[in-house]
Amino acid sequence: MTASPLPVLVGRHRECEALDDLLVGLRNGEPRICVLRGEAGIGKSVLLEYTASQASQVTVTRARGIEADMELPYATLHQLCGPFLAGAEALPGPQRNALHVAFGMAAGDPPDRFLVGLAVLTLLTRASETRPVLVVVDDAQWVDQVSLQTLEFVTRRLLAEAVAMVFAVRDPEGQSALAGLPEMRIGGLDAAAGGKLLEAAVGGRLEKRVRDRFVAELHGNPLALLECSRGRSAAELAYGLDSSSPEANGTVPSRIERDFAGRLRSLPASTRTLLLIAAAEPVGDAQLLVRAAASLKITPDAAPARAAGLIEVGESLRFRHPLVRSAVYHQADPEERRAVHRALATATDPVLDPDRRAWHAAQALDEPDEEVAAGLEQAAGRARQRGGMAAEAILLERAAEVTPDPRLRGRRALAAAEAHCSAASPDRATEQATLAELSPLDPLDRAHVARLRARILFARSRSDEAAPLLLDAAAQFTAAGSPLARETYLEAISATIFAGTVHGATGAQAAAIAARGSGAPPSESKAADQLLDGVATLLAGGYETGGPALRRALELLAHEDLGTREATMRWLLLAPVALEAFINYAWDLTAWDTLSARAVRLARDIGALGVLPPTLIYAGGVHIHTGEFAEAERLIDEADAIATATGQAPHTYATLVLAAWRGNEDAAAGIIEKAKKRATQSGEVSLLGAAGYIQGVLFNGLARYDQALVAARSGIEHDGFNFTGLSLVEHVEAATRCGELDQARASLARLAELTRAAETGWARGVTARSQALLTDGDEADGLFRNAIEELSRDRVAVAVEVARTHLLYGEWLRRAGRRSLAREHLRTAHEMFEAMPANAFAERARHELLACGERIRVREAKSPSALTPQESRIAALAADGMTNPKIGAELFISPHTVEWHLRKVYTKLGISSRRALRGALAITPDTAPVRSE
């Protein structure tokens, strides 16, 4: 920052107008978000200062990301919330407790990261009720990960609050930070504006060619123009930059940093040391600075640095720009830096701030030290308790670096690798796993490394190479007598699901047989043991005994007490294979709903971003099958956003299935083609099986049965575990429509074998419907009726299959000449498909109704008065008597946003208060059943 921002605002009319508009909207009660992006020195900080200075009648709260603070969870968030913490006591209990634990104000279990975000949102919302609130965050690329994720959470839920958030992000370091939010690119000044700024700095006019050349060489970077011309006259710049000078070489930020470093060399030694203390300690605590200086036996004297334009002195010492801090720290000798960190460790209170003390002590070392390493390990444990997975990983990484004992160093590196993996940082996890492998690990630790490498590989690409690695790790755990063996076998089976037939037509079966014959000891989880018994028995062909074992596992999985974060992570890693088994072998949508809902809650509770995306995908799959397409899309979009932000492989399955059921061929075709290419490149061959089922649904909906026949057959042939049964259902329908009755009977026989042991309405219903397609007369009529009854029987009904059975029954009735009854079932199918909307199947039902002589209009665009999925959920919860704060806590939005949505609901429903909601919702088709995920 500069002392006087006015000169730097030369040429920034467009940017200032946009920020002025943001403030106008804020004062009118509108939420606004803006991310300023650009290179170092381009003027982002000055534009933030401009915004804050213009924010009259607005409460401004500010924070700056600091590189040294990136390892401390919630550090930046604590800065921002400082002015509002007096109101924390009025927060709902769960939010208050989560915030207190996150900020180290109370002890407790790791806080639910979403509850922390909701607490921050509530604090800002309540503050904005008296005055609009402006949140200003500089250097967001250096904000600690959990604070940045929380702030992103808040920005995406500002709908009706008088809160504006303006961030500055340095590129290229922060390219991935706050991606997807409204942004403003800040570029260099043009020749005219840059020349004006330059002439103001040197105090004289320059020849236009010289001035333009100078501006061009510095790419119009305002800070570079000011700093590289500091102390030079117009005459000295008459020939532009001296090509032999260091300023003429390198990037603009490096030139500026070198200029700052040059000014540092002229300062007294004691002043340079004082600046180094400030650079190494980002808190800005003046008393801490004095204590550290006293420890180094220097008298604090900041005046020379202030005169050199390097700092500003107010309540605390503040560097004019982050590049000054960087220059101060990096130009110092390593021994000087260690001495300063040693002084800071001594000066930092071991009770009030033990984590920062441990960090400084580690930075002060010039050789390994077990006492310091143990302190860092304890700090990592505290970070984990606060929900800071990324901070835990960094602290463990540094602990490993300073550990003298090779065996203990390897174990700490392994712990760091596992923490990085949980925090969705696969590159750092791989680095630490490699360091661990170089240490003298025991067989059990080596098994941990093998499993971790397989997990990283699987998270990045769903690679077919992961399954053999996991099987090998499971065998190592078994040999070591570890209870982790059975859980690792389950993970290996899960990996074979995605590998499809890469490891042979019975890859998953082979993994199951290996697990059953391994002699692995019992795990620490009865649910995991029961699940492995059920899944392995099923895959080995024992449907009659595997099914009951799997159902016994469901009760344990749904209610197992998970007292620790480690137990929760173990459960989440088992969830995919459990869900695939219940979906594809048990045909149990109720179990799918129960387990996926719990998985989402648990992943959110511990902030496990590495496993949250697939749990959201599974939850979205439930909503697809219950016909709630809008809610499914919301969950899928959230999963995609998190996966992209954390560098995970995309989760394509649910997107493909949703596109197929919607019947949008153009949208589905592109997605399917990309999925097939990725399947071939990465080894995720189950995508080919999925694509077969998905295209079967799409083409059956479009009544292009010949294409559906080919696609469904491909799904059956490519799949090794999942989608086989669903592909068989599509194949039976397509084959009967194409007259390929032998193919249809063969698929029906295999389908009947797969569903025989499944005691669910879904299994019995699709089997009965498929049988009806191959029979006639009263037998077919009875089978269709039985299918509708069975598919509607389960607690969570498979709505898409219910609607489809009405369609197929109506088509059969029309061909049998029973038009009156046909119209009844076809109308039901048409209404259900339109409500989803499953457009292709709805159109197919409409054509059948026309053939029955019934006039029916083409579906019109949805009325603008229809409730959105979010409005429907809020309205239903309000109708059940929940207060706005409780609704906000349930849906992770602020009470103010709840009220804003309810006002829109009242207008759409033509009512004036929540007392009338229950009656209005009872006659409105736009409200969907609400299930918490």
Coordinates of N, CA and C in Angstrom, one line a residue, residues 305-394:
A305 N 13.4 3.1 8.2 CA 12.6 2.3 7.3 C 11.4 3.1 6.8
R306 N 10.8 3.8 7.7 CA 9.7 4.7 7.3 C 10.1 5.7 6.3
A307 N 11.3 6.3 6.6 CA 11.8 7.4 5.7 C 12.1 6.8 4.3
A308 N 12.5 5.5 4.3 CA 12.9 4.9 3.0 C 11.6 4.4 2.2
G309 N 10.4 4.7 2.8 CA 9.2 4.3 2.1 C 8.9 2.8 2.1
L310 N 9.4 2.1 3.1 CA 9.2 0.7 3.2 C 8.1 0.3 4.1
I311 N 7.8 1.1 5.1 CA 6.7 0.7 6.1 C 5.8 1.9 6.4
E312 N 4.7 1.6 7.0 CA 3.9 2.6 7.6 C 3.7 2.3 9.1
V313 N 3.7 3.3 9.9 CA 3.6 3.0 11.3 C 2.4 3.7 11.9
G314 N 1.5 2.9 12.5 CA 0.3 3.4 13.2 C 0.2 2.6 14.5
E315 N -0.9 1.9 14.7 CA -1.0 1.1 15.9 C 0.0 0.0 15.9
S316 N 0.4 -0.4 14.7 CA 1.4 -1.5 14.5 C 2.2 -1.2 13.3
L317 N 3.3 -1.9 13.1 CA 4.2 -1.7 12.0 C 3.6 -2.4 10.8
R318 N 3.4 -1.7 9.6 CA 2.8 -2.4 8.5 C 3.6 -2.1 7.2
F319 N 3.9 -3.2 6.5 CA 4.7 -3.0 5.3 C 3.8 -2.4 4.2
R320 N 4.5 -1.5 3.4 CA 3.7 -0.8 2.3 C 3.2 -1.8 1.3
H321 N 3.8 -2.9 1.1 CA 3.4 -3.8 0.1 C 3.9 -5.2 0.5
P322 N 3.2 -6.3 0.2 CA 3.7 -7.6 0.5 C 5.0 -7.9 -0.1
L323 N 5.4 -7.3 -1.2 CA 6.7 -7.5 -1.8 C 7.8 -6.9 -0.9
V324 N 7.5 -5.9 -0.1 CA 8.5 -5.4 0.9 C 8.7 -6.5 1.9
R325 N 7.7 -7.1 2.5 CA 7.8 -8.2 3.4 C 8.7 -9.3 2.8
S326 N 8.3 -9.7 1.6 CA 9.1 -10.7 0.9 C 10.5 -10.4 0.8
A327 N 10.8 -9.1 0.4 CA 12.2 -8.7 0.2 C 13.0 -8.8 1.5
V328 N 12.3 -8.3 2.6 CA 13.0 -8.3 3.9 C 13.3 -9.7 4.3
Y329 N 12.4 -10.6 4.2 CA 12.6 -11.9 4.7 C 13.6 -12.7 3.8
H330 N 13.5 -12.6 2.5 CA 14.3 -13.5 1.7 C 15.7 -12.9 1.4
Q331 N 16.0 -11.6 1.7 CA 17.3 -11.1 1.5 C 18.2 -11.3 2.7
A332 N 17.5 -11.7 3.8 CA 18.3 -12.0 5.1 C 19.0 -13.3 5.0
D333 N 20.2 -13.4 5.7 CA 20.9 -14.6 5.7 C 20.1 -15.7 6.5
P334 N 20.3 -17.0 6.2 CA 19.6 -18.0 6.9 C 19.8 -17.9 8.4
E335 N 21.0 -17.6 8.8 CA 21.2 -17.6 10.3 C 20.5 -16.4 10.9
E336 N 20.4 -15.3 10.2 CA 19.6 -14.2 10.7 C 18.1 -14.5 10.8
R337 N 17.6 -15.2 9.9 CA 16.2 -15.7 9.9 C 16.0 -16.6 11.1
R338 N 16.9 -17.5 11.3 CA 16.8 -18.5 12.4 C 16.8 -17.8 13.8
A339 N 17.7 -16.8 13.9 CA 17.8 -16.0 15.1 C 16.5 -15.3 15.4
V340 N 15.9 -14.7 14.4 CA 14.7 -14.0 14.6 C 13.5 -14.9 15.0
H341 N 13.4 -16.1 14.3 CA 12.4 -17.0 14.7 C 12.6 -17.6 16.1
R342 N 13.9 -17.7 16.5 CA 14.2 -18.2 17.9 C 13.7 -17.1 18.9
A343 N 13.9 -15.8 18.6 CA 13.5 -14.8 19.4 C 12.0 -14.7 19.5
L344 N 11.3 -14.9 18.4 CA 9.9 -14.9 18.4 C 9.3 -16.1 19.1
A345 N 9.9 -17.2 19.0 CA 9.4 -18.4 19.8 C 9.5 -18.1 21.3
T346 N 10.6 -17.5 21.7 CA 10.8 -17.1 23.1 C 9.8 -16.1 23.6
A347 N 9.4 -15.2 22.7 CA 8.5 -14.1 23.0 C 7.1 -14.5 22.9
T348 N 6.7 -15.5 22.3 CA 5.3 -15.9 22.1 C 4.9 -16.7 23.3
D349 N 3.7 -16.4 23.8 CA 3.1 -17.0 25.0 C 2.8 -18.5 24.7
P350 N 3.4 -19.4 25.5 CA 3.2 -20.8 25.2 C 1.8 -21.3 25.6
V351 N 1.1 -20.6 26.4 CA -0.3 -21.0 26.7 C -1.3 -20.4 25.8
L352 N -1.2 -19.1 25.5 CA -2.2 -18.4 24.6 C -2.0 -18.7 23.1
D353 N -0.7 -19.0 22.7 CA -0.5 -19.2 21.3 C 0.6 -20.3 21.1
P354 N 0.3 -21.5 21.6 CA 1.3 -22.6 21.5 C 1.7 -23.0 20.1
D355 N 0.7 -22.9 19.2 CA 0.9 -23.4 17.8 C 1.9 -22.5 17.1
R356 N 1.7 -21.2 17.2 CA 2.7 -20.3 16.5 C 4.1 -20.3 17.2
R357 N 4.1 -20.6 18.5 CA 5.4 -20.7 19.2 C 6.1 -22.0 18.6
A358 N 5.3 -23.0 18.4 CA 5.9 -24.3 17.9 C 6.5 -24.1 16.5
W359 N 5.7 -23.3 15.7 CA 6.1 -23.0 14.3 C 7.4 -22.2 14.3
H360 N 7.5 -21.2 15.1 CA 8.7 -20.4 15.1 C 9.9 -21.2 15.6
A361 N 9.7 -22.0 16.6 CA 10.7 -22.9 17.1 C 11.3 -23.8 16.0
A362 N 10.4 -24.3 15.2 CA 10.8 -25.2 14.1 C 11.6 -24.4 13.0
Q363 N 11.2 -23.2 12.7 CA 11.9 -22.3 11.7 C 13.2 -21.9 12.2
A364 N 13.4 -21.9 13.6 CA 14.7 -21.5 14.1 C 15.8 -22.6 14.1
L365 N 15.4 -23.8 13.8 CA 16.3 -24.9 13.9 C 17.3 -24.9 12.7
D366 N 18.5 -25.3 13.0 CA 19.5 -25.6 11.9 C 19.9 -27.1 12.0
E367 N 19.2 -27.8 12.8 CA 19.4 -29.3 12.9 C 18.2 -29.9 13.5
P368 N 17.9 -31.2 13.3 CA 16.7 -31.8 13.8 C 16.7 -31.7 15.4
D369 N 15.4 -31.7 15.9 CA 15.2 -31.6 17.3 C 13.9 -32.2 17.7
E370 N 14.0 -33.3 18.5 CA 12.8 -34.1 18.8 C 11.8 -33.3 19.6
E371 N 12.2 -32.4 20.5 CA 11.3 -31.7 21.3 C 10.5 -30.7 20.5
V372 N 11.1 -30.1 19.5 CA 10.4 -29.2 18.6 C 9.5 -30.0 17.7
A373 N 9.9 -31.1 17.2 CA 9.1 -31.9 16.3 C 7.8 -32.4 17.1
A374 N 8.0 -32.8 18.4 CA 6.8 -33.2 19.2 C 5.9 -32.0 19.4
G375 N 6.4 -30.8 19.5 CA 5.5 -29.6 19.7 C 4.7 -29.4 18.4
L376 N 5.4 -29.6 17.3 CA 4.6 -29.4 16.0 C 3.6 -30.5 15.9
E377 N 3.9 -31.7 16.3 CA 2.9 -32.8 16.2 C 1.7 -32.5 17.1
Q378 N 1.9 -31.9 18.2 CA 0.8 -31.6 19.1 C 0.0 -30.4 18.5
A379 N 0.7 -29.5 17.9 CA 0.0 -28.4 17.2 C -0.8 -28.9 16.1
A380 N -0.3 -29.9 15.4 CA -1.1 -30.6 14.3 C -2.4 -31.2 14.9
G381 N -2.3 -31.8 16.0 CA -3.5 -32.4 16.7 C -4.5 -31.3 17.0
R382 N -4.0 -30.1 17.5 CA -4.9 -29.0 17.8 C -5.6 -28.5 16.5
A383 N -4.8 -28.4 15.4 CA -5.4 -28.0 14.2 C -6.5 -28.9 13.7
R384 N -6.2 -30.2 13.9 CA -7.3 -31.2 13.5 C -8.5 -31.0 14.3
Q385 N -8.3 -30.7 15.6 CA -9.5 -30.5 16.5 C -10.3 -29.3 16.0
R386 N -9.6 -28.3 15.5 CA -10.3 -27.1 15.0 C -10.9 -27.3 13.6
G387 N -10.6 -28.5 13.0 CA -11.2 -28.7 11.6 C -10.2 -28.3 10.5
G388 N -9.0 -28.0 10.9 CA -8.0 -27.5 9.9 C -7.2 -28.6 9.3
M389 N -7.7 -29.4 8.4 CA -7.0 -30.5 7.8 C -5.7 -30.1 7.1
A390 N -5.8 -29.0 6.3 CA -4.6 -28.5 5.6 C -3.6 -28.1 6.5
A391 N -3.9 -27.4 7.6 CA -3.0 -27.0 8.6 C -2.3 -28.2 9.3
E392 N -3.1 -29.1 9.6 CA -2.6 -30.4 10.2 C -1.6 -31.0 9.4
A393 N -1.8 -31.0 8.1 CA -0.9 -31.7 7.1 C 0.4 -30.9 7.1
I394 N 0.4 -29.6 7.0 CA 1.6 -28.8 6.9 C 2.4 -28.9 8.2

